[in-house]
PDB file of C-alpha atoms in Angstrom:
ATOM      1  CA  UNK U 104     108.133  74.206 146.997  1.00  0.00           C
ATOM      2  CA  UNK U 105     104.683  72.795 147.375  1.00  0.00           C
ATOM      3  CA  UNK U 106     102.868  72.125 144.078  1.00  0.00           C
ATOM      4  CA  UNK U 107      99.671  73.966 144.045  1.00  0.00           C
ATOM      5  CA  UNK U 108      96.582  71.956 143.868  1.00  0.00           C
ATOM      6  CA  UNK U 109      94.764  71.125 140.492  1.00  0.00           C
ATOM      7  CA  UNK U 110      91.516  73.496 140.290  1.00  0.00           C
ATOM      8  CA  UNK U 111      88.098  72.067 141.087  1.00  0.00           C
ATOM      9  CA  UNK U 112      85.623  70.749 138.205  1.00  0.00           C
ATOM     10  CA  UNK U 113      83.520  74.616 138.567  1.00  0.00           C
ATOM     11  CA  UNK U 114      86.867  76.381 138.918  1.00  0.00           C
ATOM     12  CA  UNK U 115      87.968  74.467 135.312  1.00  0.00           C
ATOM     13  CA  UNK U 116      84.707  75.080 133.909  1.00  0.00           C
ATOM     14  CA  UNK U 117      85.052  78.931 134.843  1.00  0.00           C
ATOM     15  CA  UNK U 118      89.059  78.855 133.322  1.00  0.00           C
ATOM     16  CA  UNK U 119      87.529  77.127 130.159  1.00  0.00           C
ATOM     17  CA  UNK U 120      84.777  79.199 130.203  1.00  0.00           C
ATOM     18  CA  UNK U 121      86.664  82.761 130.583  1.00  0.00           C
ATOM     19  CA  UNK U 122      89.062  81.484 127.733  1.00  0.00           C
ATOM     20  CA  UNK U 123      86.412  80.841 125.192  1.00  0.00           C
ATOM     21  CA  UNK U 124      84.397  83.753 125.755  1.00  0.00           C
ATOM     22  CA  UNK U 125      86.574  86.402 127.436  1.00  0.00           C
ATOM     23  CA  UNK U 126      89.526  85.740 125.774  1.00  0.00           C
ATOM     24  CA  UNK U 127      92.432  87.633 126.953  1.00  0.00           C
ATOM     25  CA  UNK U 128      96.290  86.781 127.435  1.00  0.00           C
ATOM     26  CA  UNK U 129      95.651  86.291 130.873  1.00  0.00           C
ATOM     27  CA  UNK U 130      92.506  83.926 130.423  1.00  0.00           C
ATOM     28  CA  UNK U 131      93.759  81.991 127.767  1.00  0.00           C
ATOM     29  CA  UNK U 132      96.918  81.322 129.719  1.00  0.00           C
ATOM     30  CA  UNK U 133      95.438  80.192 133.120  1.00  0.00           C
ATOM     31  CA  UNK U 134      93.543  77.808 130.804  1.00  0.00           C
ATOM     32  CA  UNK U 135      96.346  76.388 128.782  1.00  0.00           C
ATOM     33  CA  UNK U 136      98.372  75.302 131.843  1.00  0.00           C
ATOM     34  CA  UNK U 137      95.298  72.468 132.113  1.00  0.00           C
ATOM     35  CA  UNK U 138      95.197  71.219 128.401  1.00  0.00           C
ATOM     36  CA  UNK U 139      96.697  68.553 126.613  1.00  0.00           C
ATOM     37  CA  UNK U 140      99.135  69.310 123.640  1.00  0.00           C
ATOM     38  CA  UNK U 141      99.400  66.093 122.588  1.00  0.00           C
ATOM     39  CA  UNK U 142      98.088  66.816 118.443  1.00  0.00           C
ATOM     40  CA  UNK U 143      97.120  70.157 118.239  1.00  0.00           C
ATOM     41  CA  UNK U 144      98.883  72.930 120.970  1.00  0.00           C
ATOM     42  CA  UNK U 145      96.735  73.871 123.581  1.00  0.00           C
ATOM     43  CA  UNK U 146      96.063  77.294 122.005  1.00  0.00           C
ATOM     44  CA  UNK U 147      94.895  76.014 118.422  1.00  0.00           C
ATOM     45  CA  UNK U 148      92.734  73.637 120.618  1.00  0.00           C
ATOM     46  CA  UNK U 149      91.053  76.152 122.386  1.00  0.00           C
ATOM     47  CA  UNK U 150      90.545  78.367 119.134  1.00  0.00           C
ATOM     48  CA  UNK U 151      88.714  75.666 117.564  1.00  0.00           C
ATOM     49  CA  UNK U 152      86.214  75.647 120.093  1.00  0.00           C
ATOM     50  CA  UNK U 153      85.800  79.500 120.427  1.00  0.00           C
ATOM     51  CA  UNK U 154      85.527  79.513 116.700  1.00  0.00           C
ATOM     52  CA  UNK U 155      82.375  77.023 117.048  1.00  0.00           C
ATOM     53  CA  UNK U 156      81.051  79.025 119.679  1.00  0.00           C
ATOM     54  CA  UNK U 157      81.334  82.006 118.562  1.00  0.00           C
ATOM     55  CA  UNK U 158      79.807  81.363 115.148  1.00  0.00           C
ATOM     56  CA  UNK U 159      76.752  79.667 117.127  1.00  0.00           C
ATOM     57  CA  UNK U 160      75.973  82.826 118.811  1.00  0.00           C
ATOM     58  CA  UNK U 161      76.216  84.886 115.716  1.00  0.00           C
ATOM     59  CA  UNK U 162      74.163  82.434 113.947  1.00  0.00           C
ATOM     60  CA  UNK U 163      71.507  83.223 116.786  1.00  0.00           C
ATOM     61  CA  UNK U 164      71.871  87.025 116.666  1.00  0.00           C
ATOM     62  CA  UNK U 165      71.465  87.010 112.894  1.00  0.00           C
ATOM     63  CA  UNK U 166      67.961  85.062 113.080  1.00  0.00           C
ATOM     64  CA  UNK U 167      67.044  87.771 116.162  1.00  0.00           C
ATOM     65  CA  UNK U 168      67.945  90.865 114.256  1.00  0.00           C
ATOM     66  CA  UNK U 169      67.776  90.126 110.046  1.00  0.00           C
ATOM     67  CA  UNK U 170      67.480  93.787 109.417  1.00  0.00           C
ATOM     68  CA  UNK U 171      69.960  95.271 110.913  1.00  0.00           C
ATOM     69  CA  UNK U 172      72.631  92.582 109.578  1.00  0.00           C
ATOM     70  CA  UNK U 173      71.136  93.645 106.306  1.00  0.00           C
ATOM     71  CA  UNK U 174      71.254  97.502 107.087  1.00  0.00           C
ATOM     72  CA  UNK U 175      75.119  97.218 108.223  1.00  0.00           C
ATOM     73  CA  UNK U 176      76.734  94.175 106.214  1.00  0.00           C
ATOM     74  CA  UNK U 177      77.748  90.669 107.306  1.00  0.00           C
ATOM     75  CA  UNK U 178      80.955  91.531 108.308  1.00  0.00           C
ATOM     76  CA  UNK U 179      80.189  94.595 110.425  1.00  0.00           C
ATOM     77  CA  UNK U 180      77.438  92.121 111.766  1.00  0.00           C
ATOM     78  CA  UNK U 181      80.224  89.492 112.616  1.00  0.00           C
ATOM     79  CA  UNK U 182      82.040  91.872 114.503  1.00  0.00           C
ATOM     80  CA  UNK U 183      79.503  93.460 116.018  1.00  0.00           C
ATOM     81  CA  UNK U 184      78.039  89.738 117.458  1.00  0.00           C
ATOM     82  CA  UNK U 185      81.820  88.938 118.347  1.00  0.00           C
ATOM     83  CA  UNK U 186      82.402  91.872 120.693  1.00  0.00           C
ATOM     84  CA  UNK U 187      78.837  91.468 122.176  1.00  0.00           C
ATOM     85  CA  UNK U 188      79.875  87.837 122.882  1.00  0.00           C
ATOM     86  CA  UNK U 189      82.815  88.990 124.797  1.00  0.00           C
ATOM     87  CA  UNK U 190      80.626  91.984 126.715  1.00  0.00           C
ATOM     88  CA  UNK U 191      77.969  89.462 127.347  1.00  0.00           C
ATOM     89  CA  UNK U 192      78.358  85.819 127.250  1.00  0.00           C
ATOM     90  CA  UNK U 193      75.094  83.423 127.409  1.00  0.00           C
ATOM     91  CA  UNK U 194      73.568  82.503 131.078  1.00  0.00           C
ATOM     92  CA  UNK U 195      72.253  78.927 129.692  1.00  0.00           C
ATOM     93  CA  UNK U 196      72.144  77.184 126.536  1.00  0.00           C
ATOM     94  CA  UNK U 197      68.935  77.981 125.542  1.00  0.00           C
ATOM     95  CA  UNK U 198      69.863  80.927 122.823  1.00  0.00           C
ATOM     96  CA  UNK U 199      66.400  82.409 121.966  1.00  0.00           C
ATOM     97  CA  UNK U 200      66.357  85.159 124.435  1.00  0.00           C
ATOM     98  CA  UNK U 201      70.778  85.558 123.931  1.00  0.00           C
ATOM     99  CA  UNK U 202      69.986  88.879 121.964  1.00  0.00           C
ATOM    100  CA  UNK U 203      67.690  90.843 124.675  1.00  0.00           C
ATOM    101  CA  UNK U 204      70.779  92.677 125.773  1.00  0.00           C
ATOM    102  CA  UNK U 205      71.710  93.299 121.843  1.00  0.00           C
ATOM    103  CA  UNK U 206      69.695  96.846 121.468  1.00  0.00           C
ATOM    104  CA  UNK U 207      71.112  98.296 124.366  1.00  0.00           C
ATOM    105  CA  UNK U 208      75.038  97.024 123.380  1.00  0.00           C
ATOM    106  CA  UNK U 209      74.681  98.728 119.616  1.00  0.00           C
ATOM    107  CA  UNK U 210      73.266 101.888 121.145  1.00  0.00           C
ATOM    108  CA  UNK U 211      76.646 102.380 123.212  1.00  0.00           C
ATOM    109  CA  UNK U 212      78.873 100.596 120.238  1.00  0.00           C
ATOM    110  CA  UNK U 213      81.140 103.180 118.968  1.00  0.00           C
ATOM    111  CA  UNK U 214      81.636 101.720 115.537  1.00  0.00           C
ATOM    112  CA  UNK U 215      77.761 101.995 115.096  1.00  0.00           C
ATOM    113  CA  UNK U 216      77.644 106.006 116.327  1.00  0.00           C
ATOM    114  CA  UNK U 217      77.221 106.820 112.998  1.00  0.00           C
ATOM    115  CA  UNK U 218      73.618 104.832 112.470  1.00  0.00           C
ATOM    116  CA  UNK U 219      71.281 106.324 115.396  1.00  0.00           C
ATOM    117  CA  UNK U 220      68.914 104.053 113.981  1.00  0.00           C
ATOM    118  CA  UNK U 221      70.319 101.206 114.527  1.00  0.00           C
ATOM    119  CA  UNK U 222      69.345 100.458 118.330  1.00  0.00           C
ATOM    120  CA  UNK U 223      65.907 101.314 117.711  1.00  0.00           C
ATOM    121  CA  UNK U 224      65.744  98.860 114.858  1.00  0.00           C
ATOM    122  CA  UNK U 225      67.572  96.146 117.357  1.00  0.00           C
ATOM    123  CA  UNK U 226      64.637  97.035 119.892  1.00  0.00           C
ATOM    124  CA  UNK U 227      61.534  96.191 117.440  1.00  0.00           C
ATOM    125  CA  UNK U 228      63.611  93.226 116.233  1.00  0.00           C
ATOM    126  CA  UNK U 229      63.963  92.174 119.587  1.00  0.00           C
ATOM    127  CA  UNK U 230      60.191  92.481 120.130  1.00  0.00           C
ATOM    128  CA  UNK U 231      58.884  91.120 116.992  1.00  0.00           C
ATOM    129  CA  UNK U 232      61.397  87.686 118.307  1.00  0.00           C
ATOM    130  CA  UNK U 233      59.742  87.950 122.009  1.00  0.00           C
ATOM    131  CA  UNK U 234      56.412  87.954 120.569  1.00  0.00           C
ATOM    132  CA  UNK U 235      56.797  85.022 117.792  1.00  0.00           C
ATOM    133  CA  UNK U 236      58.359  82.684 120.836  1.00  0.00           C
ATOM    134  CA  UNK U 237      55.811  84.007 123.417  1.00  0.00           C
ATOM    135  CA  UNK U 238      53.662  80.770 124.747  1.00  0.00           C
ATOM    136  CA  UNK U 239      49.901  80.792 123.809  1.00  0.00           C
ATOM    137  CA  UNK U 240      47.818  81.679 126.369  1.00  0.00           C
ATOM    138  CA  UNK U 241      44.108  82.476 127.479  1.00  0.00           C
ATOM    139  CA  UNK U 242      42.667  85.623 126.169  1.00  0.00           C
ATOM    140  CA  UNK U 243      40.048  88.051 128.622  1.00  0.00           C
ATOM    141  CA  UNK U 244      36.394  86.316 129.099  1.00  0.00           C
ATOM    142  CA  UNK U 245      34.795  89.863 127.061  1.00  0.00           C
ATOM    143  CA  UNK U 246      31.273  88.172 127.943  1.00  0.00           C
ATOM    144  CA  UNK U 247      32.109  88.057 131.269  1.00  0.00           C
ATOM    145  CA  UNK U 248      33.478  91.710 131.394  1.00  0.00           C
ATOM    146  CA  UNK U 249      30.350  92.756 130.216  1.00  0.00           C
ATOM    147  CA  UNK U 250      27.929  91.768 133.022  1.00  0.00           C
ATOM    148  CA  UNK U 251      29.902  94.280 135.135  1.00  0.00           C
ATOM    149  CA  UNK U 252      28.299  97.304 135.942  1.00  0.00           C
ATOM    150  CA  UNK U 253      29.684 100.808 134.772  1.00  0.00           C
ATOM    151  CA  UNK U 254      31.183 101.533 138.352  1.00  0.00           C
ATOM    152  CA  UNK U 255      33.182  97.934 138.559  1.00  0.00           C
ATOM    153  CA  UNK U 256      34.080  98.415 135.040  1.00  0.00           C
ATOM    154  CA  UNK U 257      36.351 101.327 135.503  1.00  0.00           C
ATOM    155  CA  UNK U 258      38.003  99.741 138.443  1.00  0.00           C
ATOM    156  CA  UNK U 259      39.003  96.379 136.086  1.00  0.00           C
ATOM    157  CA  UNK U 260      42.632  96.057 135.507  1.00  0.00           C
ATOM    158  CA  UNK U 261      43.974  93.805 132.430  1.00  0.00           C
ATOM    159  CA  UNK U 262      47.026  91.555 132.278  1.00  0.00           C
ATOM    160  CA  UNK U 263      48.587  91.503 128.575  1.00  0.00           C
ATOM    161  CA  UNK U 264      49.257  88.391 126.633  1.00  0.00           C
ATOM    162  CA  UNK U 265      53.133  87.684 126.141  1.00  0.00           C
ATOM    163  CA  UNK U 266      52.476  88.179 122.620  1.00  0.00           C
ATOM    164  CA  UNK U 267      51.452  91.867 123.039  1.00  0.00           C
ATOM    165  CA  UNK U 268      54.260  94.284 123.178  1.00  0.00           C
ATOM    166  CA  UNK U 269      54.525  98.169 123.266  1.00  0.00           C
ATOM    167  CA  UNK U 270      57.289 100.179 121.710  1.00  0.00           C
ATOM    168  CA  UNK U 271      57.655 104.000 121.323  1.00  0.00           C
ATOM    169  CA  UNK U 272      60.238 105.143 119.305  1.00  0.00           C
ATOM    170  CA  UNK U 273      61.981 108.448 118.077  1.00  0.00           C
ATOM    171  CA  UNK U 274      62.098 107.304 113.859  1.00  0.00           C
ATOM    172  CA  UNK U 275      60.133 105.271 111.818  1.00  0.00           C
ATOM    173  CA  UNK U 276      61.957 102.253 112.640  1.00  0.00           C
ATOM    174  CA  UNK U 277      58.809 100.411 111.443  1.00  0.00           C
ATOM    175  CA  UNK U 278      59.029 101.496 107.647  1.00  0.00           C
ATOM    176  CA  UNK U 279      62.311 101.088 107.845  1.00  0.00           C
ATOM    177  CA  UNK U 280      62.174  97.604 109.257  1.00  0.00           C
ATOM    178  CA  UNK U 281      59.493  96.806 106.764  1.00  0.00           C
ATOM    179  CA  UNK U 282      61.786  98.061 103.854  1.00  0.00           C
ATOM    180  CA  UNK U 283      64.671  96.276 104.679  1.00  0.00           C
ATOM    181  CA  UNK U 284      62.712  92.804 104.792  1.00  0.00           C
ATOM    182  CA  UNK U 285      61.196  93.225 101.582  1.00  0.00           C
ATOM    183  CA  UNK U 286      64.431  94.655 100.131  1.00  0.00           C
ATOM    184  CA  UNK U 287      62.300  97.170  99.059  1.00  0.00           C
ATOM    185  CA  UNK U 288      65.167  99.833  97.393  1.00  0.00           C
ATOM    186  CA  UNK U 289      62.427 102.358  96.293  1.00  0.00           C
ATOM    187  CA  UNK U 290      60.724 102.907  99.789  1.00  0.00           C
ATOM    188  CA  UNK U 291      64.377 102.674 101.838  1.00  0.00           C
ATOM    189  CA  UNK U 292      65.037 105.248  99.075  1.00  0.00           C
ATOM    190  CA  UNK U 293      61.983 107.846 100.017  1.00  0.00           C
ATOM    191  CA  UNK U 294      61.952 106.987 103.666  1.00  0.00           C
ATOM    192  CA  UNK U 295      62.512 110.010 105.997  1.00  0.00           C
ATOM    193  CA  UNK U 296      64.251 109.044 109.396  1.00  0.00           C
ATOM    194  CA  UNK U 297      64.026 112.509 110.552  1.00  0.00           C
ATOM    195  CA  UNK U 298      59.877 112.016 110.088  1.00  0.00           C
ATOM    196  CA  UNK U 299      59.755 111.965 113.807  1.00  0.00           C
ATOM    197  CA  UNK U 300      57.705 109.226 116.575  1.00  0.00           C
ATOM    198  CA  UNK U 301      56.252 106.259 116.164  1.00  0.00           C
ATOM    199  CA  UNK U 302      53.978 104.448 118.546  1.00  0.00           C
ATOM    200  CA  UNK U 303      53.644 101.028 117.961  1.00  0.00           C
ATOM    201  CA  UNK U 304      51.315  97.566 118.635  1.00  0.00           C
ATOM    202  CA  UNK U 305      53.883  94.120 118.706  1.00  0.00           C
ATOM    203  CA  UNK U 306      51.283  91.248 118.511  1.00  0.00           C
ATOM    204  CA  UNK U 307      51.299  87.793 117.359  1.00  0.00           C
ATOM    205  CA  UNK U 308      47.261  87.411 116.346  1.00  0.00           C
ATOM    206  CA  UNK U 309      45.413  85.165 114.029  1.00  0.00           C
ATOM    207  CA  UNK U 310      46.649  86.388 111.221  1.00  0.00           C
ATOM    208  CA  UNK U 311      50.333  85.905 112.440  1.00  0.00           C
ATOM    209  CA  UNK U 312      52.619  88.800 113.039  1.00  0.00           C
ATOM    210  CA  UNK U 313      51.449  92.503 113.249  1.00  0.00           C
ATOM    211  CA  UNK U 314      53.404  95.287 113.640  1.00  0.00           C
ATOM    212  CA  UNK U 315      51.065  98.226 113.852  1.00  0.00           C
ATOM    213  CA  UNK U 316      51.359 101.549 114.156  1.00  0.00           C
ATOM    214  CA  UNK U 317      49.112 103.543 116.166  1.00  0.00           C
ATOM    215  CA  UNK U 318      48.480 107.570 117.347  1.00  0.00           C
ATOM    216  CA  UNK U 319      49.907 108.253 120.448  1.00  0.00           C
ATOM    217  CA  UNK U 320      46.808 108.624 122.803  1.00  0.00           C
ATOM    218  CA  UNK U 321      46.236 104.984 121.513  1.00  0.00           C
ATOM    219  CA  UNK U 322      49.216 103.602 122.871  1.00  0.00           C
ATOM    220  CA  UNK U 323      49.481 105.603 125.818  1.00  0.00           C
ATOM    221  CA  UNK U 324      45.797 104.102 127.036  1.00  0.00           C
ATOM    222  CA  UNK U 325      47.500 100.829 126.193  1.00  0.00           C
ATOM    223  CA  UNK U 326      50.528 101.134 128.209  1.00  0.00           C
ATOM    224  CA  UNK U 327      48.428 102.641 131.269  1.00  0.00           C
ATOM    225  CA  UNK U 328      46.795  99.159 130.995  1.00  0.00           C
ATOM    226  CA  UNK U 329      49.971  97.230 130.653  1.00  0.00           C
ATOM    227  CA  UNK U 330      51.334  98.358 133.754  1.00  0.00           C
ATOM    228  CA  UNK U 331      48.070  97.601 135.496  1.00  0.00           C
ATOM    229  CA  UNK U 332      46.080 100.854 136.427  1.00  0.00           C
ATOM    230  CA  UNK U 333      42.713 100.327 135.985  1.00  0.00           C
ATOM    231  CA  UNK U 334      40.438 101.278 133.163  1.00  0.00           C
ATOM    232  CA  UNK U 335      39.235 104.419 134.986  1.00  0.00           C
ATOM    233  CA  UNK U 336      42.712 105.991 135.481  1.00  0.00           C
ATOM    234  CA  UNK U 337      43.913 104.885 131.665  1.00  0.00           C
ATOM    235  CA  UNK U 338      40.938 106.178 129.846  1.00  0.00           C
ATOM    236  CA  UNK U 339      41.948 109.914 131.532  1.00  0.00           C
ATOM    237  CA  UNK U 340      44.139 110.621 128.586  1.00  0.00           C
ATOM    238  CA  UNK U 341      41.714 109.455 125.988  1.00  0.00           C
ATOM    239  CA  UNK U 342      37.965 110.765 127.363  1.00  0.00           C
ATOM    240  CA  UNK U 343      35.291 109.246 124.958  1.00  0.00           C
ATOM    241  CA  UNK U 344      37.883 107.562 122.815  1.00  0.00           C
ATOM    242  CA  UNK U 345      38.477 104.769 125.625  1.00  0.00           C
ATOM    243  CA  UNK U 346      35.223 102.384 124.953  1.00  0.00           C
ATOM    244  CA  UNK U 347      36.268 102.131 121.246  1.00  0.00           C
ATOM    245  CA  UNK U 348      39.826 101.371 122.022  1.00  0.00           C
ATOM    246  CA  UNK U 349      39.554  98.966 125.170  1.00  0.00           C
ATOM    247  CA  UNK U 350      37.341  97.640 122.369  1.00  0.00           C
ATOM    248  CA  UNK U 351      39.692  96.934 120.432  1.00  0.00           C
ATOM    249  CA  UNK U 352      41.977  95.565 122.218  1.00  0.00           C
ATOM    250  CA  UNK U 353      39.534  92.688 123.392  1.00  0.00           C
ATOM    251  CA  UNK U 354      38.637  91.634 119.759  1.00  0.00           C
ATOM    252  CA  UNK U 355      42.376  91.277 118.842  1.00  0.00           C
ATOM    253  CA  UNK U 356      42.601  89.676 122.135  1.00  0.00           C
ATOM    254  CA  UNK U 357      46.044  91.225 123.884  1.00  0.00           C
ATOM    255  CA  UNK U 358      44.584  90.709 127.393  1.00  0.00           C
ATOM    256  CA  UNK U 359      44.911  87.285 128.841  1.00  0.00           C
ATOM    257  CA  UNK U 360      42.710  88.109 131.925  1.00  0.00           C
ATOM    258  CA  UNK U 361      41.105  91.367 133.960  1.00  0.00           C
ATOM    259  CA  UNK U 362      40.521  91.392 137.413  1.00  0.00           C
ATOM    260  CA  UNK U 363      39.060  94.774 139.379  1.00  0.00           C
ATOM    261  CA  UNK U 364      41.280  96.941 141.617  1.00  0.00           C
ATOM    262  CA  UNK U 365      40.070  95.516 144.852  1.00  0.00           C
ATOM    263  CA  UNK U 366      40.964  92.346 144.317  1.00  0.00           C
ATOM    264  CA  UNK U 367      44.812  90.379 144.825  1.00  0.00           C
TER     265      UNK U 367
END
């Protein structure tokens, strides 16, 4: 019988790869057929290396999300990060943005059912990480938005800084994510999760990181803006609140530039 031919570099590098990260009977043993066991067997080999993998990812979802390994323990944290690994292995090497799938894993995580919470707290964690990496970048010319007239100026749509984020959420995953930080037992101890919405500014500003809460015709003007529609159509929601907010926004600078509707 023919030997079959040894598997290409990329088809190795997908065996090795599926055995570290996917590890199943099946993976592992399509993988051990091309290691060594001279020293160590093949499978202690490749446990060595999933251990140092592994524990690098976890290492990088524990700097992403420090609250909710606080809320739930290390260990629940560990196992949590391990069967994310497996459900979602990293694209590249570069691990800052590995935990942008994390929120919506722990929402659908069966061991976590019992802390509804918990995604929500994964989502502003996620944010707050976004928003501390984000690049710097231009803020909007306000002089030069002012030398429009008032017809132009309701046609002027704003793109948002990287460092500007919006999140809505059903609890006050802000108190609570303040709490936990500060280890603050008395206000984890008096907060109510069942106080209802929050609407909430992400920003990285002068002043460092903000995490603001606002009411909710305030962030609905600001997500109208986010998505693009101009200031006319945003301001609908908010009548003569609008020049106070837009305002606002352009002293704490979340708009890198504006441009009006008619133009590409």
């Amino acid at each position: 019988m023919q030997a079959s031919s040894p598997p290409s570099l990329r088809e190795l590098q997908q065996l090795f790869s599926d055995g570290l990260l996917r590890p199943t009977t099946a993976a592992q043993a399509s993988l051990s057929r091309h290691l060594c066991n001279e020293g160590l067997p093949a499978a202690q080999r490749l446990q060595v290396h999933r251990h140092t993998i592994q524990q690098a990812l976890t290492t990088s979802l524990q700097l992403i999300f420090p609250a909710v390994q606080a809320l739930v323990g290390a260990d629940f944290f560990a196992f949590a990060a391990t069967e994310f690994a497996h459900a979602h292995p990293p694209r590249h090497g570069w691990l800052d943005d590995y935990g942008d799938a994390f929120p919506a894993f722990i929402a659908a995580f069966k061991p976590a059912a019992g802390l509804p919470y918990l995604a929500e707290l994964a989502q502003l964690e996620r944010l707050v990480n976004q928003v501390l990496r984000a690049p710097d970048e231009p803020h909007c010319d306000a002089a030069a938005l002012a030398l429009l007239d008032e017809a132009d100026a309701m046609l002027v749509r704003f793109a948002p800084r990287a460092a500007f984020r919006l999140l809505a959420v059903r609890q006050p995953i802000d108190q609570l994510w303040a709490a936990v930080l500060a280890d603050d037992s008395q206000a984890l101890h008096t907060l109510d999760l069942d106080a209802g919405p929050a609407w909430l500014f992400v920003s990285r500003e002068a002043e460092g990181l903000v995490v603001q809460r606002v009411p909710a015709h305030a962030w609905q003007f600001a997500h109208a803006l986010c998505q693009g529609e101009p200031v006319g159509a945003a301001a609908a929601g908010v009548a003569d609140a609008a020049p106070a907010l837009l305002q606002a926004h352009l002293l704490r600078r979340h708009f890198r530039a504006f441009f009006l509707s008619s133009q590409t």
